[in-house]
XYZ file of C-alpha atoms in Angstrom:
786
model
C 133.287 74.978 79.868
C 135.525 75.375 83.179
C 133.750 72.050 85.108
C 134.662 69.377 81.521
C 138.166 71.116 81.040
C 138.848 70.363 84.711
C 137.354 66.626 84.291
C 139.367 66.262 80.969
C 142.626 67.481 82.983
C 141.896 64.538 85.677
C 141.662 61.530 83.680
C 143.648 58.894 85.566
C 144.138 54.835 84.779
C 145.521 52.681 87.269
C 145.688 49.250 87.813
C 146.469 46.579 90.796
C 147.818 43.334 89.993
C 148.395 39.943 91.808
C 145.201 41.496 94.262
C 144.732 37.809 95.042
C 148.079 36.795 96.290
C 149.486 39.364 98.704
C 147.414 42.591 99.913
C 150.559 44.498 100.947
C 152.036 43.823 97.294
C 148.895 44.900 95.988
C 149.439 48.306 97.560
C 152.648 49.182 96.882
C 151.956 47.697 92.439
C 149.895 51.114 92.032
C 151.001 52.653 88.525
C 149.939 53.586 85.024
C 148.217 51.802 82.596
C 146.924 51.944 79.228
C 143.467 52.550 78.183
C 143.131 49.415 75.634
C 143.818 46.989 78.426
C 141.396 44.187 79.601
C 138.420 46.439 81.396
C 137.910 49.786 82.164
C 135.953 50.524 85.592
C 135.130 54.165 85.244
C 134.074 56.533 88.230
C 133.285 60.232 88.280
C 132.954 61.973 91.539
C 133.140 65.260 93.561
C 135.400 65.127 96.519
C 137.724 62.375 96.704
C 140.633 62.582 94.123
C 143.088 60.867 93.857
C 140.690 57.759 94.971
C 143.494 56.125 97.227
C 144.436 59.637 99.166
C 142.924 60.663 102.523
C 141.349 64.413 102.569
C 142.170 65.189 98.873
C 138.757 66.211 98.280
C 136.765 69.236 96.561
C 137.361 68.592 93.014
C 135.628 67.027 90.091
C 137.345 64.246 88.537
C 137.270 60.637 86.159
C 139.016 57.801 86.838
C 139.485 54.681 84.584
C 141.006 52.175 86.205
C 142.057 48.989 83.979
C 141.417 45.525 85.452
C 140.566 41.823 84.153
C 137.207 40.237 83.740
C 137.704 38.374 86.854
C 138.178 41.374 88.863
C 134.996 42.656 87.405
C 133.271 38.997 88.189
C 134.667 39.163 91.842
C 133.278 42.580 92.437
C 129.985 41.927 91.152
C 129.989 38.779 93.364
C 131.453 40.591 96.244
C 134.237 37.890 96.224
C 137.340 40.154 96.263
C 140.069 40.367 98.910
C 139.886 43.524 100.809
C 142.250 45.725 99.034
C 140.715 45.186 95.771
C 136.851 45.339 97.110
C 137.774 48.253 98.919
C 139.412 50.395 95.933
C 137.013 48.797 93.190
C 133.502 48.048 95.047
C 132.167 51.698 93.983
C 133.548 51.412 90.514
C 131.425 50.701 86.980
C 132.601 47.671 85.233
C 132.186 47.854 81.618
C 134.413 47.128 78.021
C 137.611 48.656 77.761
C 137.127 52.772 77.333
C 137.601 53.189 73.520
C 134.707 54.905 71.528
C 131.363 55.750 73.311
C 131.257 52.486 75.666
C 131.735 54.734 78.956
C 130.421 57.727 77.829
C 126.920 57.121 78.960
C 127.934 56.434 82.576
C 130.012 59.103 81.948
C 127.704 61.330 81.254
C 124.938 60.104 84.040
C 127.642 60.908 86.827
C 128.649 63.848 85.516
C 125.351 65.359 86.309
C 125.062 63.826 89.370
C 127.827 65.807 90.072
C 127.079 69.014 88.994
C 123.647 68.730 91.099
C 125.448 68.061 93.934
C 128.194 70.859 93.360
C 125.157 73.217 92.966
C 123.343 71.772 96.062
C 127.084 72.690 98.055
C 126.991 76.139 96.296
C 123.650 76.779 97.595
C 124.547 75.851 101.268
C 127.743 77.022 101.659
C 127.599 78.895 104.877
C 129.729 82.111 105.952
C 132.356 82.001 109.082
C 132.567 84.051 111.559
C 134.832 83.902 114.608
C 132.437 84.142 117.767
C 135.501 83.966 120.251
C 136.293 87.392 119.007
C 134.524 90.318 121.370
C 132.831 92.697 119.190
C 133.366 95.595 121.443
C 130.095 96.107 121.810
C 128.752 97.427 125.739
C 126.463 95.220 127.757
C 124.344 98.502 128.832
C 120.828 97.800 127.560
C 118.109 96.870 130.132
C 114.815 95.332 129.637
C 113.179 98.319 129.916
C 115.481 100.206 126.959
C 114.793 97.303 124.388
C 111.398 97.452 124.980
C 111.431 101.345 124.024
C 113.247 100.466 121.175
C 111.141 98.151 119.920
C 107.932 100.682 120.342
C 109.775 103.229 118.937
C 110.723 101.265 115.788
C 106.999 99.730 115.489
C 104.475 102.288 116.167
C 104.437 104.405 113.019
C 102.004 104.162 110.294
C 100.118 101.541 111.536
C 98.166 104.150 114.247
C 98.098 107.520 111.730
C 97.138 105.847 108.792
C 96.382 102.238 108.476
C 93.795 101.887 111.237
C 91.224 104.215 109.230
C 92.097 102.672 106.028
C 91.640 98.572 106.958
C 88.534 99.479 108.435
C 87.181 101.409 105.630
C 88.061 98.658 102.850
C 88.415 95.441 104.699
C 87.615 94.545 108.068
C 84.827 97.642 109.631
C 84.825 97.854 113.289
C 86.366 94.323 113.302
C 89.691 96.036 112.780
C 90.707 95.067 115.979
C 90.733 91.887 115.688
C 92.342 91.899 112.571
C 95.467 93.853 114.473
C 94.546 90.763 117.224
C 95.471 88.215 115.136
C 98.835 90.371 113.489
C 100.065 90.898 116.961
C 99.966 87.392 117.860
C 101.885 86.420 114.314
C 104.075 88.856 115.325
C 105.004 87.589 118.773
C 105.325 83.850 117.622
C 107.357 85.318 114.883
C 109.316 87.913 117.071
C 110.285 84.487 119.449
C 111.509 82.621 116.662
C 113.761 85.461 115.675
C 114.873 85.697 119.226
C 116.182 82.120 119.101
C 117.704 82.437 115.377
C 119.560 85.430 116.753
C 120.878 83.522 119.685
C 122.312 80.900 117.379
C 124.821 83.898 115.957
C 125.477 85.905 119.424
C 126.923 88.848 116.886
C 124.817 92.354 115.770
C 123.408 91.832 112.937
C 120.460 91.039 110.764
C 118.412 87.916 109.365
C 120.393 88.143 106.584
C 123.943 87.545 108.526
C 122.018 84.752 110.779
C 120.593 82.619 107.445
C 124.021 83.061 106.278
C 126.063 81.745 109.081
C 123.529 78.714 109.906
C 121.863 77.846 106.835
C 123.645 78.749 104.013
C 124.344 81.430 101.070
C 120.944 80.765 98.922
C 118.891 80.981 101.686
C 120.988 84.295 102.827
C 120.437 86.142 99.295
C 117.101 85.606 99.456
C 115.973 86.737 102.909
C 118.918 89.721 102.386
C 116.985 90.381 99.325
C 113.915 90.399 100.687
C 115.061 93.014 103.565
C 116.437 95.167 100.810
C 112.922 95.176 99.396
C 111.136 95.427 103.066
C 113.596 98.605 104.014
C 112.595 100.094 101.049
C 108.977 99.761 100.913
C 108.874 100.280 104.498
C 110.797 103.791 104.190
C 108.357 104.651 100.763
C 104.997 103.805 102.849
C 106.256 105.840 105.650
C 106.901 109.314 103.413
C 103.976 108.547 101.434
C 102.186 108.573 104.923
C 104.326 112.032 105.899
C 103.115 113.452 102.379
C 99.510 112.548 103.002
C 99.518 113.964 106.723
C 101.164 117.090 105.659
C 98.950 117.956 102.746
C 95.881 117.362 105.162
C 97.715 120.153 106.815
C 97.158 122.143 104.223
C 93.941 121.519 102.972
C 94.924 119.227 99.745
C 96.443 122.241 98.338
C 100.007 120.648 97.628
C 97.852 117.474 95.940
C 95.493 119.930 94.109
C 99.437 121.767 92.686
C 100.838 118.375 91.747
C 97.263 117.238 89.833
C 97.459 120.608 87.630
C 100.973 119.426 86.507
C 100.304 115.775 85.275
C 98.016 113.026 86.478
C 98.139 109.214 86.303
C 95.776 107.040 84.936
C 95.229 103.260 86.212
C 94.428 101.246 89.354
C 97.971 100.577 90.095
C 99.054 103.929 90.673
C 98.854 107.086 92.748
C 96.729 109.867 91.035
C 99.252 112.037 90.508
C 103.079 112.302 90.843
C 103.798 112.792 94.925
C 107.069 114.965 94.236
C 106.795 116.026 97.821
C 107.475 112.495 98.876
C 110.269 111.914 96.728
C 111.963 115.197 97.811
C 112.039 114.135 101.495
C 113.137 110.722 100.685
C 116.076 111.978 98.942
C 116.747 114.336 102.120
C 116.695 111.819 104.339
C 118.697 109.277 102.407
C 121.646 112.562 101.656
C 121.497 112.437 105.340
C 122.333 109.503 106.185
C 124.588 109.058 103.213
C 127.145 111.990 104.498
C 127.334 110.111 108.003
C 124.111 111.589 109.686
C 123.471 109.127 112.821
C 120.220 108.442 115.185
C 120.515 110.371 118.275
C 118.714 108.432 121.223
C 117.754 111.234 122.723
C 116.027 112.507 119.429
C 114.475 109.242 119.336
C 113.127 109.204 122.765
C 111.689 112.487 122.478
C 109.756 111.275 119.462
C 108.773 107.756 121.051
C 107.301 110.081 123.774
C 105.558 112.446 121.685
C 104.248 109.187 119.703
C 103.177 107.682 122.549
C 100.938 111.293 123.799
C 99.588 111.714 120.843
C 97.700 108.139 120.749
C 96.953 108.506 124.641
C 95.377 111.848 123.483
C 93.238 110.061 120.516
C 92.172 107.630 122.739
C 91.136 109.643 125.658
C 89.237 112.174 123.156
C 87.836 109.874 121.003
C 86.127 108.152 123.915
C 84.367 111.139 124.723
C 82.460 110.974 121.381
C 82.010 107.042 121.216
C 78.663 105.369 120.034
C 78.796 101.480 120.302
C 75.680 102.058 118.047
C 78.236 102.551 114.916
C 79.355 98.993 115.642
C 76.012 97.846 114.724
C 75.202 99.687 112.347
C 72.921 97.851 108.975
C 74.089 98.859 105.636
C 71.460 100.372 103.970
C 72.949 98.593 100.821
C 72.544 95.075 101.717
C 69.462 93.203 100.058
C 69.195 96.170 97.702
C 70.357 96.336 94.100
C 72.431 99.533 94.494
C 75.690 98.528 93.008
C 77.442 101.966 93.875
C 80.616 102.178 95.117
C 79.541 103.765 98.411
C 77.247 100.427 98.991
C 80.172 98.557 97.843
C 82.375 99.810 100.488
C 79.984 98.984 103.489
C 79.544 95.017 103.038
C 76.611 93.788 105.154
C 77.257 96.259 108.440
C 77.613 95.165 111.549
C 80.410 94.548 113.399
C 82.422 92.753 110.656
C 80.665 93.771 107.703
C 82.638 91.978 105.507
C 83.109 88.511 107.014
C 85.589 86.514 107.750
C 88.019 86.790 105.238
C 87.567 90.640 105.489
C 89.245 90.023 109.015
C 91.596 87.878 107.500
C 92.710 90.374 104.663
C 92.782 93.231 107.252
C 95.094 91.251 109.425
C 97.431 90.621 106.321
C 97.637 94.362 106.289
C 97.906 94.948 109.604
C 100.857 92.785 110.057
C 102.660 95.896 108.734
C 101.815 97.799 112.001
C 104.342 95.515 113.986
C 107.038 95.560 111.380
C 110.100 96.645 113.503
C 110.302 94.414 116.264
C 113.005 92.569 115.021
C 115.641 95.099 115.875
C 115.213 94.011 119.171
C 116.611 90.745 118.482
C 119.341 91.921 116.452
C 120.700 94.068 119.999
C 121.923 90.655 121.522
C 125.346 91.573 122.027
C 124.317 95.339 123.906
C 121.793 93.511 126.416
C 122.508 93.264 129.655
C 120.717 89.771 129.914
C 119.502 88.762 126.331
C 118.269 85.418 127.432
C 115.830 87.082 129.703
C 115.177 90.627 128.411
C 115.016 90.018 124.808
C 111.859 88.196 124.723
C 110.616 89.996 127.606
C 111.222 93.038 125.651
C 109.565 91.912 122.055
C 106.572 90.544 123.873
C 106.060 93.463 126.140
C 106.606 96.266 122.655
C 104.518 94.175 120.624
C 101.624 94.092 123.271
C 101.864 97.917 123.858
C 101.802 98.780 120.390
C 98.531 96.310 119.742
C 97.347 98.022 122.880
C 97.840 101.379 120.785
C 96.464 100.012 118.275
C 93.242 98.701 119.493
C 92.480 101.710 120.993
C 93.011 103.867 118.111
C 91.049 101.571 115.573
C 88.222 101.179 118.685
C 87.482 105.021 118.948
C 87.858 105.548 114.998
C 85.361 103.123 114.411
C 83.342 104.349 117.599
C 83.426 107.989 116.469
C 82.632 107.712 113.094
C 81.146 104.668 110.923
C 83.703 102.592 109.524
C 82.484 103.617 105.525
C 82.842 106.977 106.475
C 86.550 106.628 107.536
C 89.144 108.763 105.437
C 91.758 106.102 104.251
C 94.471 108.876 104.194
C 94.764 110.641 107.394
C 91.877 109.304 109.896
C 93.216 111.038 112.783
C 92.761 114.797 111.620
C 89.452 114.145 109.633
C 87.836 112.546 113.030
C 88.840 115.527 114.704
C 87.716 117.567 111.880
C 84.421 115.777 111.867
C 83.740 116.717 116.141
C 84.646 120.299 115.564
C 87.675 120.191 117.260
C 90.017 121.839 114.825
C 92.863 122.402 117.196
C 93.034 118.734 118.300
C 93.348 118.474 114.434
C 96.501 120.433 114.446
C 97.892 119.217 117.697
C 97.197 115.148 116.002
C 98.788 116.294 112.794
C 102.128 117.690 113.670
C 102.648 114.696 116.429
C 101.942 112.651 113.523
C 104.135 114.189 111.322
C 107.063 113.705 114.338
C 106.207 110.081 114.596
C 106.769 109.512 111.040
C 109.824 111.662 110.055
C 111.308 109.338 113.341
C 110.234 106.137 111.631
C 111.559 107.233 108.688
C 114.643 107.573 109.649
C 114.206 104.227 111.510
C 113.279 102.480 107.773
C 115.956 104.221 105.840
C 118.838 103.562 108.230
C 119.315 100.156 108.547
C 119.269 99.656 104.511
C 123.067 100.555 103.976
C 123.854 98.002 106.508
C 122.033 95.399 104.420
C 123.044 96.399 101.162
C 127.007 97.195 102.258
C 127.106 93.196 104.027
C 125.691 91.663 100.853
C 128.021 93.544 98.700
C 131.049 92.934 100.624
C 130.372 89.302 100.588
C 129.900 89.713 97.132
C 126.080 88.475 96.448
C 124.989 91.902 94.959
C 127.683 94.083 92.833
C 130.464 95.284 95.203
C 130.531 99.307 93.785
C 127.000 99.541 95.993
C 129.181 98.506 99.009
C 131.940 100.653 98.732
C 132.651 102.943 101.469
C 133.018 106.800 101.010
C 136.651 107.366 102.288
C 135.258 110.262 104.394
C 132.085 109.723 105.380
C 132.309 105.597 105.652
C 129.018 105.158 104.240
C 128.068 103.128 101.421
C 127.431 106.250 99.169
C 126.174 104.715 96.149
C 124.360 101.726 97.399
C 122.521 104.296 99.955
C 121.462 106.802 97.444
C 120.239 104.192 94.741
C 118.243 102.640 97.565
C 117.090 106.266 98.545
C 116.263 106.834 94.717
C 114.153 104.066 94.287
C 112.310 104.487 97.791
C 111.433 107.747 96.307
C 110.397 106.575 92.909
C 107.824 103.918 95.082
C 106.911 106.881 97.196
C 106.057 109.022 94.346
C 104.158 106.312 91.882
C 101.773 103.813 94.479
C 99.689 104.730 96.705
C 99.800 103.606 100.352
C 97.628 100.644 100.811
C 99.579 99.010 97.407
C 103.050 99.681 99.075
C 102.009 98.340 102.503
C 100.535 95.117 101.067
C 103.615 94.617 99.066
C 105.460 95.078 102.539
C 103.364 92.802 104.186
C 104.131 90.257 101.801
C 108.048 90.295 101.582
C 108.212 90.833 105.516
C 105.655 87.893 106.060
C 107.763 86.050 103.234
C 111.163 86.701 105.293
C 109.399 85.996 108.841
C 108.803 82.646 107.198
C 112.315 81.574 105.836
C 113.686 82.318 109.186
C 111.293 80.717 111.341
C 111.829 77.345 109.008
C 115.305 77.776 109.403
C 114.826 77.944 113.419
C 113.018 74.730 113.033
C 115.436 72.999 110.566
C 118.611 74.194 113.107
C 116.514 72.873 115.943
C 116.579 69.434 114.699
C 119.888 69.715 112.511
C 122.271 66.736 113.623
C 123.860 66.630 116.910
C 127.574 67.579 117.030
C 128.825 64.702 118.882
C 127.173 62.298 116.736
C 128.088 63.197 113.473
C 131.159 60.996 114.018
C 129.842 58.136 115.399
C 129.516 55.446 112.592
C 126.850 53.024 114.802
C 123.884 55.420 112.808
C 120.799 54.261 112.144
C 119.522 51.944 109.787
C 118.293 53.602 106.770
C 115.230 51.548 105.741
C 112.193 52.870 104.468
C 110.207 51.171 107.599
C 112.648 52.419 110.137
C 112.007 55.899 108.813
C 108.263 55.096 108.941
C 108.143 53.934 112.450
C 110.640 57.113 113.225
C 108.308 59.753 112.377
C 106.183 58.920 115.648
C 109.618 57.033 117.241
C 107.799 53.997 117.410
C 112.274 53.001 116.971
C 112.389 54.133 120.703
C 115.190 56.537 119.532
C 115.778 58.494 123.023
C 119.214 60.546 121.468
C 118.568 62.861 118.422
C 120.435 61.526 115.480
C 120.923 62.113 111.932
C 117.855 60.337 111.255
C 115.571 61.885 113.036
C 116.894 65.670 112.169
C 115.977 64.923 108.862
C 112.538 63.519 109.673
C 111.944 66.718 111.809
C 113.396 68.765 108.951
C 111.137 67.476 106.793
C 108.330 68.048 108.873
C 109.520 71.317 109.638
C 110.305 72.377 105.735
C 106.862 72.681 104.602
C 105.565 74.814 107.796
C 108.813 77.011 107.347
C 108.090 78.886 104.234
C 105.488 80.312 106.250
C 107.454 82.062 108.940
C 110.581 82.971 110.904
C 109.391 79.539 113.291
C 110.533 76.906 111.097
C 114.444 77.082 111.237
C 113.732 77.006 115.180
C 112.251 73.637 114.772
C 114.805 72.042 113.027
C 117.638 73.582 114.907
C 116.091 71.599 117.939
C 116.301 68.510 116.384
C 119.508 68.889 114.897
C 122.073 65.752 115.158
C 123.112 65.447 119.001
C 127.171 66.900 119.276
C 128.249 63.808 121.040
C 126.426 61.463 118.363
C 128.092 63.096 115.844
C 131.841 61.582 116.836
C 130.664 58.354 116.406
C 131.459 55.512 113.831
C 128.392 53.154 114.579
C 125.675 55.721 112.680
C 122.129 54.322 111.665
C 121.813 51.967 108.615
C 119.586 53.849 105.934
C 117.594 50.982 104.655
C 114.234 51.872 103.638
C 112.322 50.012 106.707
C 114.568 52.219 109.012
C 113.946 55.380 107.877
C 110.157 54.675 107.401
C 110.210 53.859 111.242
C 112.157 56.786 112.528
C 109.352 58.523 111.117
C 107.510 58.064 114.102
C 110.949 57.427 116.170
C 110.218 53.698 116.400
C 113.825 53.009 116.559
C 113.758 54.643 119.874
C 116.295 57.281 118.249
C 117.744 59.601 121.689
C 119.659 61.701 120.051
C 119.217 63.752 116.851
C 121.349 62.331 113.862
C 122.147 63.099 110.416
C 119.207 60.872 109.531
C 116.571 62.444 111.598
C 117.647 66.046 111.019
C 116.840 65.491 107.285
C 113.892 63.837 108.031
C 112.363 66.443 110.081
C 113.579 69.029 107.010
C 111.938 66.790 104.665
C 108.477 67.014 107.203
C 109.128 70.894 107.827
C 109.060 71.340 103.783
C 105.807 69.029 103.742
C 103.951 70.691 106.449
C 104.524 74.116 104.184
C 103.289 72.778 101.521
C 100.206 71.677 103.166
C 99.709 74.713 104.880
C 99.369 76.419 101.489
C 96.006 74.297 100.402
C 94.694 74.364 103.592
C 94.812 78.085 104.309
C 93.719 78.581 100.916
C 90.286 76.305 101.695
C 89.567 78.008 104.854
C 89.761 81.437 103.174
C 87.633 80.061 100.275
C 84.819 78.221 102.047
C 84.805 80.157 105.317
C 81.410 80.686 105.059
C 80.382 77.316 104.315
C 82.024 75.977 107.417
C 80.410 78.829 109.523
C 77.226 77.116 108.042
C 77.643 74.238 109.179
C 78.234 72.064 105.472
C 79.028 68.378 106.318
C 80.862 68.157 103.289
C 83.061 71.256 103.943
C 84.018 70.958 107.155
C 84.643 67.131 106.545
C 87.279 68.641 103.843
C 88.820 70.942 106.375
C 89.506 67.979 109.435
C 90.926 66.236 106.484
C 93.491 69.177 105.671
C 93.998 69.763 109.537
C 94.569 65.962 110.251
C 97.561 65.963 108.102
C 98.884 68.794 109.286
C 98.767 67.600 112.888
C 100.035 64.234 111.615
C 102.930 65.766 110.295
C 103.479 67.659 113.858
C 103.405 64.615 115.342
C 106.224 62.899 113.004
C 108.500 66.616 113.621
C 107.332 65.918 117.471
C 108.726 62.452 118.162
C 112.248 63.235 116.656
C 115.246 63.783 119.065
C 116.181 67.285 118.897
C 119.578 69.147 119.165
C 121.828 69.189 122.104
C 123.035 72.365 121.274
C 122.438 74.954 124.014
C 121.307 78.594 123.400
C 120.640 81.710 125.228
C 116.968 81.575 124.632
C 114.890 78.844 122.590
C 111.563 78.898 121.679
C 109.107 76.891 124.333
C 106.350 74.329 122.910
C 108.536 73.379 119.710
C 106.987 72.616 117.155
C 103.522 73.544 117.787
C 104.545 77.154 118.556
C 106.665 77.631 115.784
C 104.136 75.461 113.521
C 101.386 78.152 114.452
C 102.986 80.856 113.504
C 103.814 79.677 110.003
C 100.193 78.578 109.596
C 99.250 82.307 110.465
C 101.819 83.975 108.047
C 100.979 81.440 105.508
C 97.443 82.687 106.224
C 98.136 86.001 105.842
C 99.953 85.849 102.606
C 97.253 83.863 100.653
C 94.757 87.049 101.322
C 97.140 89.401 99.807
C 95.978 90.362 96.306
C 97.587 88.803 93.210
C 98.939 91.936 91.906
C 101.219 92.388 94.746
C 102.474 88.618 94.301
C 103.380 89.779 90.624
C 105.054 92.754 91.881
C 106.919 90.884 94.353
C 107.223 88.053 92.143
C 108.985 90.336 89.859
C 111.410 92.103 92.022
C 112.200 88.520 93.206
C 113.104 87.378 89.841
C 115.570 90.380 89.563
C 117.507 89.376 92.593
C 117.984 85.664 91.289
C 119.454 86.870 88.086
C 121.985 89.052 89.660
C 122.625 86.085 91.793
C 123.006 83.854 89.746
C 124.818 85.606 86.851
C 127.040 87.763 89.301
C 126.551 86.416 92.922
C 127.521 82.817 92.702
C 130.937 83.824 90.904
C 132.042 86.312 92.922
C 130.846 85.243 96.404
C 133.426 85.930 99.112
C 132.337 82.559 100.682
C 133.103 80.698 97.643
C 136.616 82.550 96.976
C 137.580 81.238 100.426
C 136.112 77.693 99.771
C 137.914 77.737 96.304
C 141.421 78.862 97.865
C 141.428 76.759 101.121
C 140.472 73.585 98.686
C 143.122 74.534 95.872
C 145.555 74.643 98.834
C 144.565 71.106 100.171
C 144.286 69.565 96.917
C 147.756 70.115 95.919
C 149.067 68.932 99.965
C 147.468 66.019 99.154
C 148.959 65.909 95.530
C 152.232 66.214 96.966
C 151.999 63.578 99.498
C 150.654 61.107 97.673
C 152.936 61.215 94.633
C 155.624 61.567 97.685
C 153.996 58.165 99.143
C 153.972 56.177 95.080
C 157.163 56.932 94.962
C 158.308 55.535 98.016
C 156.048 52.334 97.725
C 154.565 52.844 100.270
C 150.525 53.745 99.074
C 148.622 52.977 102.290
C 148.838 49.652 103.731
C 145.869 50.683 105.878
C 142.980 50.063 103.822
C 140.723 52.302 106.278
C 142.346 55.241 104.480
C 141.005 54.459 101.203
C 137.263 55.437 100.380
């Protein structure tokens, strides 16, 4: 209703007489006319009302201009004086606007205006004054950041995940699953580091995306981060509960089962009230202002690493390499018992490549937490060097811990005999080391308590940030007057975390966590790619832009146009190639930013033509564009999106046809080569686009190939997760989208600030234009007319 009310109030009708005789006289003869005169030319736009003003933008309007038939004929023939042509060239000539004769045109234009407005709403960005110092002291060394990454990452993956994945997914090949997940995490971490370098302020991926990409993507990332932290905390407290239960010889489990039991495969067998209680206690501690102590965290980290080293050393004593070569006694028989189903085909990889990849998707959860290193950029002494080194080093150390623990687990006990609830105490119990069982359990409890605090602590920050921005209910971010914490939001999130930990099994929580995290990293990666190829700031203001012909764009895919400076066209080509790749990992945003239009090119008026030939040539950069422009940025973004879409069928084909590929099936390999060729061609087109000239403290090397590979791995891991995990995640995302469309768009703080700014500018422009008309000085210079 508000849109059409605005349109009806903005109806204007103007006439300009004697255009052919005298330009100066034409410019001074603007006046209101009646709608029943001669011919009515109609225009519906967003962004340039009144049409003759400079800067009077950002509002809907319908303009109807009365003219003569000769005027319209001359417009169609492009035979008008400068004044008339400039004013009328974008107008639609029709018979006078009585009745419904102009309604169709107006309706079509309104639909276009609405679509443009929706796009502008989705892409409106939060403004942060980077010139204001945060007051944070740059005191963190590379060692400090590395310890921070290890402490935030090493947890459930060691004490629960290794045994669970070995038993049900990968067998002894769980070490390969951990290696694949480590590679994906390192690539994602590098992309995350560049994303953070673009906004040198402390914060999360939500803040980074809001500032650099736009509101809608920021909401998706923020909503996914809430799920990530909630499920991450739920999985940690679930692992903590299982370890405590193992210490008590399952007395706690038996007690809860005696009260009530759950039926079905999607829920826990009993309500874990212990996990719920622990979660609420930690949530209350955080809500009432409890803060992490670096000393306590360092102690917990040392205990954690000490227990891991002890497990690896003690396990090596009882290692038996025959456990990696076990033949399955069930393989080739008709035994369909559950025990036989869990053994697969035996050997090192009893569940094949599909099992290894599926296990890698779960093992990815074990590396979640490294992003805290990238968010500490303002406190690092030398973020350009220390952040990437700390990310890679911490992930490498964590991988070595996972590699060692999973190796001794599967070498000491056959993979199908692993305890998927508390594998380490079970291993020491099996070899008769009861005292070691107690030691490891106590160490695991200390480590999991630290992980739980680390998982719950950032949750109020994200909720408070989104509520303060108006994207979720504002009462969720309201600070308590005494404790200065978002009390309601923290307790609500803690309650949801407790419910999830009480009714779901750990495996299901880990899968949901992995999917949410992979998606968040994929979006961030896509944003990094898009921003890397965005229009250069200096080129935006130029007029000599690339021609937008189809041939030019196609040639620009491999830069046959020989553009040496990244332009808008090259940025768009790169963004297209990157967008496809981007839905899979944090890497996409890096690529597009690298190919952003150059700053020097943005300011020029000689911009590229938008002919079809020019655009097609620009796909390979046959136009020889050397600086990124708006066109190259759009092409790059589109290519990124196309790459991501192409990754989905490619990964699904590899997963479902892995056995045929290993057997050397000619037809299967041929299809695989075709899929890979498409991906390679898209990457070549992205590579040919000029990159943005924006200088960063840290940038991902080997762009676009490294981020693209990261995206491919992340998409592959997401495609291996079970359908029920996607259903649960889709339900969560649907709830968030309902909140955003019904509440967030209307109450967005960024939108309110823009509306107020636009309203103020429009009022000033209206006053200025009216004064010009009253004085008979309505813009003598045609260049002012849009």
